[in-house]
Coordinates of C-alpha atoms in Angstrom, one line a residue:
X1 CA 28.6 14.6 -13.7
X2 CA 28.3 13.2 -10.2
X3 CA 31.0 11.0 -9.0
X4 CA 29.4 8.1 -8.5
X5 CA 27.5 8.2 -12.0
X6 CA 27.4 4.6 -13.4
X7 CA 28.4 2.9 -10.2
X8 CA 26.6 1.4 -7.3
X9 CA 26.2 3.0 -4.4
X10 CA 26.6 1.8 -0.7
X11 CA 23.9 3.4 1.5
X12 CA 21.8 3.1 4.0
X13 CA 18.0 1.8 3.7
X14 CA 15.2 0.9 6.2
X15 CA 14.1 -2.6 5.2
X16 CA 11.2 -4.4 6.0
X17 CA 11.7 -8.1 5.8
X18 CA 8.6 -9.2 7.2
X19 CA 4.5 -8.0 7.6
X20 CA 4.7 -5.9 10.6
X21 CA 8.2 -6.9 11.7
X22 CA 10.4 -3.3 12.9
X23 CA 12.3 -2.6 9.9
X24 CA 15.8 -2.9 9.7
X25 CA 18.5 -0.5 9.0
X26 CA 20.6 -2.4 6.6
X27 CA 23.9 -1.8 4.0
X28 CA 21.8 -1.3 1.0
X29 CA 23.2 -1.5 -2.9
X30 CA 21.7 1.0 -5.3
X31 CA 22.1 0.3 -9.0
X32 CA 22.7 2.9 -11.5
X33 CA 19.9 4.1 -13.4
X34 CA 18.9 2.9 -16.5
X35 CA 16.8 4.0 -19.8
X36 CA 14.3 7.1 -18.3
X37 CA 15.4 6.3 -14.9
X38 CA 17.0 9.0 -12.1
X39 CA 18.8 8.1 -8.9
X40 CA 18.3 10.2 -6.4
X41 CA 20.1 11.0 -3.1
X42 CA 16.8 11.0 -0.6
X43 CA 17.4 13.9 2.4
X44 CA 14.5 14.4 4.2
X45 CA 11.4 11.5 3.9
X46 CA 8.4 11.5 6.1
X47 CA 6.2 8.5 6.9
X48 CA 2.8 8.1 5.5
X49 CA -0.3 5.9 6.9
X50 CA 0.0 4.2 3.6
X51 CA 3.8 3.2 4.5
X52 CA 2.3 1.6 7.7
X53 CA -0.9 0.1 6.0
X54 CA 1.2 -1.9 3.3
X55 CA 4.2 -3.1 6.2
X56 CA 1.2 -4.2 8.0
X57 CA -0.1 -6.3 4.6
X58 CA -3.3 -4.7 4.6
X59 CA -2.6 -3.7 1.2
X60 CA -3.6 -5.3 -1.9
X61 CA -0.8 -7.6 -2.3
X62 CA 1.5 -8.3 0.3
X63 CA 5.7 -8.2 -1.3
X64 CA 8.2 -8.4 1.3
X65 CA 11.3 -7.9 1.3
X66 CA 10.7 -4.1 0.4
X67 CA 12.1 -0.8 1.3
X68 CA 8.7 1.4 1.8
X69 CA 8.4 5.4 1.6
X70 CA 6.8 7.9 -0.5
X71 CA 6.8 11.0 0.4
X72 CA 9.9 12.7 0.2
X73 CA 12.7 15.2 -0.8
X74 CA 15.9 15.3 -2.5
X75 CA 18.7 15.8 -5.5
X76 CA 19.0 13.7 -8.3
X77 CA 22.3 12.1 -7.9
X78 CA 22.6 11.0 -11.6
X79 CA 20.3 10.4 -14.5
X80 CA 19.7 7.4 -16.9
X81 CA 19.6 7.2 -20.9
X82 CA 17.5 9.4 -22.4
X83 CA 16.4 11.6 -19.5
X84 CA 16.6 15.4 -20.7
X85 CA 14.8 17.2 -18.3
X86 CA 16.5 16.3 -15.1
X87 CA 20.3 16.7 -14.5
X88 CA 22.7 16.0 -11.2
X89 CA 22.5 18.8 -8.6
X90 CA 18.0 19.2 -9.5
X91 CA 16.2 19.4 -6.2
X92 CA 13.0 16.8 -6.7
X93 CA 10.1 15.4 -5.4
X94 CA 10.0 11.6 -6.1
X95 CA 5.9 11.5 -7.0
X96 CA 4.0 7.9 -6.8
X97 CA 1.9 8.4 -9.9
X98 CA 3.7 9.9 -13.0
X99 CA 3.4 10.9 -16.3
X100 CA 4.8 9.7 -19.0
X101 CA 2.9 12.6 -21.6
X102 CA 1.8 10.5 -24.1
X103 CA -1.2 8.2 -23.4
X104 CA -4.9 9.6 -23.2
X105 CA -4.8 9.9 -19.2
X106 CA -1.8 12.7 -19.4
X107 CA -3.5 13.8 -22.4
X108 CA -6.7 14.6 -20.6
X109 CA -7.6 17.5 -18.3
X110 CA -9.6 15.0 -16.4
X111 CA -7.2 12.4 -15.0
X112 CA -3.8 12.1 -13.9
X113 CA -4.1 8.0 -14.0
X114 CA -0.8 7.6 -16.6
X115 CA -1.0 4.1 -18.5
X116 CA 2.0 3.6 -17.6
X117 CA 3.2 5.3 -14.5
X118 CA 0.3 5.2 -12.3
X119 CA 0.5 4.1 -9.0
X120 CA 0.7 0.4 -8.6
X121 CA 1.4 -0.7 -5.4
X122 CA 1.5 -4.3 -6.5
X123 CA 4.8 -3.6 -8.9
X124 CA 7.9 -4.0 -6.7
X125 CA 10.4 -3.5 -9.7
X126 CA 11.6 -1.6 -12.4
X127 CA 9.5 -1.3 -15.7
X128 CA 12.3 -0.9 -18.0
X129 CA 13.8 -4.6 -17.3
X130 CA 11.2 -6.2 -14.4
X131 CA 14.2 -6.0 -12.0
X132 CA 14.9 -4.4 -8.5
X133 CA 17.8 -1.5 -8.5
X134 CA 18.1 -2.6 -4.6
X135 CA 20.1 -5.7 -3.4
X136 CA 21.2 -6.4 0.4
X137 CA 23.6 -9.2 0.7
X138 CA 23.1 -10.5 -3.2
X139 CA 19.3 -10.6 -2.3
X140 CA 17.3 -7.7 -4.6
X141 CA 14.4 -5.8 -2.3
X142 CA 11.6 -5.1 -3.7
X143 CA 10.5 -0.9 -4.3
X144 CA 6.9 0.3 -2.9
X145 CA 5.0 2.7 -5.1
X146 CA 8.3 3.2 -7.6
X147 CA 9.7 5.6 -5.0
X148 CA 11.2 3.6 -1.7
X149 CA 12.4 6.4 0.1
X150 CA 13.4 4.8 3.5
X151 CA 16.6 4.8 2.0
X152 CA 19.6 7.5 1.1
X153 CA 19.6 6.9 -2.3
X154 CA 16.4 5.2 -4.6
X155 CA 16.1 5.0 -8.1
X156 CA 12.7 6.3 -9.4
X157 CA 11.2 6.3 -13.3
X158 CA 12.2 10.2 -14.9
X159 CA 8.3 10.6 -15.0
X160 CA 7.6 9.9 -11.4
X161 CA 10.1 13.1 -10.7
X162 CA 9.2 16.5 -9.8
X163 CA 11.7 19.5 -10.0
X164 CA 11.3 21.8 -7.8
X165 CA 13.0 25.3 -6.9
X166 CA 15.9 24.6 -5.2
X167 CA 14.8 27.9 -2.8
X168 CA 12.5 25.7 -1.3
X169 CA 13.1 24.0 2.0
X170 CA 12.9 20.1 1.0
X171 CA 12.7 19.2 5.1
X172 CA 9.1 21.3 4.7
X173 CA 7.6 20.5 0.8
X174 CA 8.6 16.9 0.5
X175 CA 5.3 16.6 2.3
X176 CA 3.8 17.8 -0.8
X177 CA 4.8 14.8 -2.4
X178 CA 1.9 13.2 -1.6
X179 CA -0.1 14.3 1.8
X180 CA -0.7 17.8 1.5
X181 CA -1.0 17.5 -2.6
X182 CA -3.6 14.9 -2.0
X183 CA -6.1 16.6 0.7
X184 CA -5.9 19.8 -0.6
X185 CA -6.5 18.5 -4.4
X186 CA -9.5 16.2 -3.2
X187 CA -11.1 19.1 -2.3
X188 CA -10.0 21.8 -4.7
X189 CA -10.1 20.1 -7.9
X190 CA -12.3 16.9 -7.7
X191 CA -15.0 18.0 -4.7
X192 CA -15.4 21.6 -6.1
X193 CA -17.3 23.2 -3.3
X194 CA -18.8 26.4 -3.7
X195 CA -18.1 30.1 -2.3
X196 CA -20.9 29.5 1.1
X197 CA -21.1 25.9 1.0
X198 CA -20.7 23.1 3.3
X199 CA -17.9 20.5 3.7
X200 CA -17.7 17.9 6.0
X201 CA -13.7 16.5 6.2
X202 CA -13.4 13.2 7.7
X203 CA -9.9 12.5 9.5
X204 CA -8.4 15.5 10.5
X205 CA -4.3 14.2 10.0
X206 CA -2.1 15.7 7.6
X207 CA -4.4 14.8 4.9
X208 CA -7.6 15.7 6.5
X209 CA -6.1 19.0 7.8
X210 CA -4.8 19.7 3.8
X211 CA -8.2 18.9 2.9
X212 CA -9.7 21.4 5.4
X213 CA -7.5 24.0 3.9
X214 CA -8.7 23.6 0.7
X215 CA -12.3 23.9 1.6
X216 CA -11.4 27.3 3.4
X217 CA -9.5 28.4 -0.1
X218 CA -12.7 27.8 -1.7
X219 CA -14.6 29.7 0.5
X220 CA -16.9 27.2 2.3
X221 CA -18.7 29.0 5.4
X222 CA -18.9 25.5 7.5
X223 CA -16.3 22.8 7.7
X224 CA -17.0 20.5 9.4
X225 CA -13.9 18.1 11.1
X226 CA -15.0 14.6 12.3
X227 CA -12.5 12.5 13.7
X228 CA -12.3 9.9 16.5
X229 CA -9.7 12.1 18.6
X230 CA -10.8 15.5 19.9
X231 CA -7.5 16.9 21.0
X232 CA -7.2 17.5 17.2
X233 CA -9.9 20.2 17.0
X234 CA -7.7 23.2 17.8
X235 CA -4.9 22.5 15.3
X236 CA -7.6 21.9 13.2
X237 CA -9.0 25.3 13.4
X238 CA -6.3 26.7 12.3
X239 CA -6.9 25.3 8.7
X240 CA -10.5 26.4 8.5
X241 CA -12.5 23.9 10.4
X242 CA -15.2 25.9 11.6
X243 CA -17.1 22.7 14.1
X244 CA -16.3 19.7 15.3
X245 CA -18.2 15.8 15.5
X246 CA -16.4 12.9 17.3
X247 CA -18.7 9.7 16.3
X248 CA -18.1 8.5 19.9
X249 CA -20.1 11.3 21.2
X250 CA -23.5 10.0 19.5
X251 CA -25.2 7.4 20.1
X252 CA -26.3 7.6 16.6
X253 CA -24.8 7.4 12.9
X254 CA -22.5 10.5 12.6
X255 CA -24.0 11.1 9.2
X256 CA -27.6 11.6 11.0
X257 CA -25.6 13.8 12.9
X258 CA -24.2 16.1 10.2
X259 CA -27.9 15.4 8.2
X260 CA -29.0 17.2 11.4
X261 CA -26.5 19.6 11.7
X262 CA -26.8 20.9 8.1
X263 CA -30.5 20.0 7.6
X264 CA -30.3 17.6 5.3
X265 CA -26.8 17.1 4.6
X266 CA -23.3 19.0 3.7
X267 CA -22.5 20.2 0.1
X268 CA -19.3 17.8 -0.3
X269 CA -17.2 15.6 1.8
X270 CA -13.8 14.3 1.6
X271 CA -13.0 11.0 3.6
X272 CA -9.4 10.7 4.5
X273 CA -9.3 7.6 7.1
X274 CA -8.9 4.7 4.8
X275 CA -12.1 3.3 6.9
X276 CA -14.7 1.7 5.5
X277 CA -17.3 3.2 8.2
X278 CA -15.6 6.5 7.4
X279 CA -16.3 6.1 3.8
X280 CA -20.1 5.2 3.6
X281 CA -20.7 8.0 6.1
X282 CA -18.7 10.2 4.0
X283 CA -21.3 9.4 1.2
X284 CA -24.2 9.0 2.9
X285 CA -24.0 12.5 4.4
X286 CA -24.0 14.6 1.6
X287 CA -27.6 16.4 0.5
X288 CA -29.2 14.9 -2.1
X289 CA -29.7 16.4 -5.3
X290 CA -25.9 18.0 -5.4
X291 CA -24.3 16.4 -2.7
X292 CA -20.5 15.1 -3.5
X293 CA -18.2 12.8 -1.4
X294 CA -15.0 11.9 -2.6
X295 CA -13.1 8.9 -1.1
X296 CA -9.2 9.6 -0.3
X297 CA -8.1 6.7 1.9
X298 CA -7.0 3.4 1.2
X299 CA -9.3 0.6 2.1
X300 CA -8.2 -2.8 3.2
X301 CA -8.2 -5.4 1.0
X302 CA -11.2 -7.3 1.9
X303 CA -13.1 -4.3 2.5
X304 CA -16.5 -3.9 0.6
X305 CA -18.7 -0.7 0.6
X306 CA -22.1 -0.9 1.2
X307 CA -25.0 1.5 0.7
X308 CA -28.3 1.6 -0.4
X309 CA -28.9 2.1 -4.3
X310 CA -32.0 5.0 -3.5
X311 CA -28.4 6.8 -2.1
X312 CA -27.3 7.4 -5.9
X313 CA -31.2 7.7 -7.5
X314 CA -31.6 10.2 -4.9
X315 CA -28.8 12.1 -6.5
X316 CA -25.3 12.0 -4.2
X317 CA -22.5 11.5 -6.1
X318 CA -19.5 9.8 -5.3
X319 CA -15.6 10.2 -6.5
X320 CA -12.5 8.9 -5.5
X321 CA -8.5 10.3 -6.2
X322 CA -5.0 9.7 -6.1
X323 CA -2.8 12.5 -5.5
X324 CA -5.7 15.1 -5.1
X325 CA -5.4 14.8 -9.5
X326 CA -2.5 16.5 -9.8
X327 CA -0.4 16.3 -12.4
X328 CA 2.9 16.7 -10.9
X329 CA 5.3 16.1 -13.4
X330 CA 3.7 18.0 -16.3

């Protein structure tokens, strides 16, 4: 047993005490775990567009003070009552939306939206007792997304915990803790596209790229990347994307463009910008009849998508996901 089991733990955490203020690095107490709960010692973290969404309050529910960070890599330093399946010395990926095995979501092939354990980015404590495991200065912090890994050490539900081999290089796959998992998912298992067909990925970061990749798995001949920068069309290629639309080229809607492109739309798209305009041409340029566009980004919170009703008579469908609907803890 680890050392520090049952005690708190001194570490350092990047806190954000205001919307959009630079976070600080401050002396950070980390609680012991309790009931189903695993503290882990955090090594290598990377920073999402979601991290910098929610510090910027664009998020559904502004909560500050908070120590952000979600995607990430580490050991589990020591484990709470009743956690069986995890032990000190596990190399983990901390995973924003669970499992907890027993309600109809994990129960289904169809969804990995746990009861329980989804992802709530309104919830800034602990289920089993409504408190915060973090404190600076007496004050308790409030945790993003049940992970908060802008800090050494985080305490994180047992069903929001991945094991991993511990072979694998956690400064490389703790991006698979959300980014790559969710691009390459949205694509693989909730877009679908055929051996031949058409995609048209819209963002071309790690999540776009991800995306792209999953498209080429599948076999699509054209993939399409459309994204605002164009120095991103190289790098791009290497994952697949076979052409390339920047909006600001056209004096048009860029899904006339791709309509025009494909003659009469692509098979599927997958949006990951978190734009609103990104979104509804997403949708709108899919063919009719068997066209799918799945949504990936986070909107802000006022934002409202708008599209004509003949869209969905005239047979597009559209899906959204979290996590690419992985089950990652199953």
């Amino acid at each position: 047993m680890s050392s520090t089991a049952g005690q708190v733990i001194s570490c350092k955490a990047a806190v954000a005490w205001e919307a959009g203020k630079p976070l600080v690095i401050e002396e950070v107490e980390v609680a012991p775990p309790q009931a189903m709960e695993v503290r882990l010692k955090i090594l290598f973290t990377s920073l999402c567009h979601t991290d910098v969404y929610f510090w910027e309050a664009k998020g559904q529910t502004p909560m500050f003070p908070r120590i952000f960070g979600h995607e990430a890599g580490g050991i589990v330093e020591s484990v709470g009552e009743g956690v069986t399946d995890l032990e000190p010395g596990d190399h983990v990926l901390p995973v924003f939306t669970g499992e907890c095995k027993e309600c109809r979501h994990c129960k289904s092939e169809e969804s990995n939206m746990c009861d329980l354990l989804r992802i709530n980015t309104d919830r800034g404590v602990m289920l089993n007792d409504g408190k915060s495991r973090f404190s600076v200065r007496g004050q308790p912090i409030y945790h993003f997304v049940g992970t908060s890994t802008f800090s050494e050490y985080t305490v994180v539900h047992a069903g929001c915990v991945a094991k991993i081999n511990p072979a694998a290089p956690l400064d490389i796959v703790c991006v698979l803790s959300c980014g790559i998992s969710t691009g390459l998912g949205a694509t693989l298992n909730v877009a679908k596209p055929e051996k031949g067909s058409s995609v048209a990925i819209f963002g071309l970061g790690a999540v776009g790229l991800a995306a792209a990749e999953g498209a080429r798995i599948a076999g699509a001949s054209r993939i399409i990347g459309v994204d605002l920068n164009s120095n991103r069309f190289e790098e791009a290629k290497k994952f697949g994307v076979t052409e390339f639309v920047n909006p600001k080229d056209y004096d048009k809607p860029v899904q006339e463009v791709i309509a025009e492109m494909t003659g009469g739309g692509v098979d599927r798209s997958v949006e990951c910008t978190g734009s609103i305009n990104a979104m509804i041409s997403a949708f709108e340029c899919v063919h009719d009849g068997w066209g799918v566009a799945v949504l990936v980004g986070v909107p802000n919170k006022d934002d409202s998508f708008k599209t004509h009703p003949i869209n969905f008579l005239n047979e597009k469908t559209l899906k959204g996901t979290f996590f690419g609907n992985y089950k990652a803890t199953l």
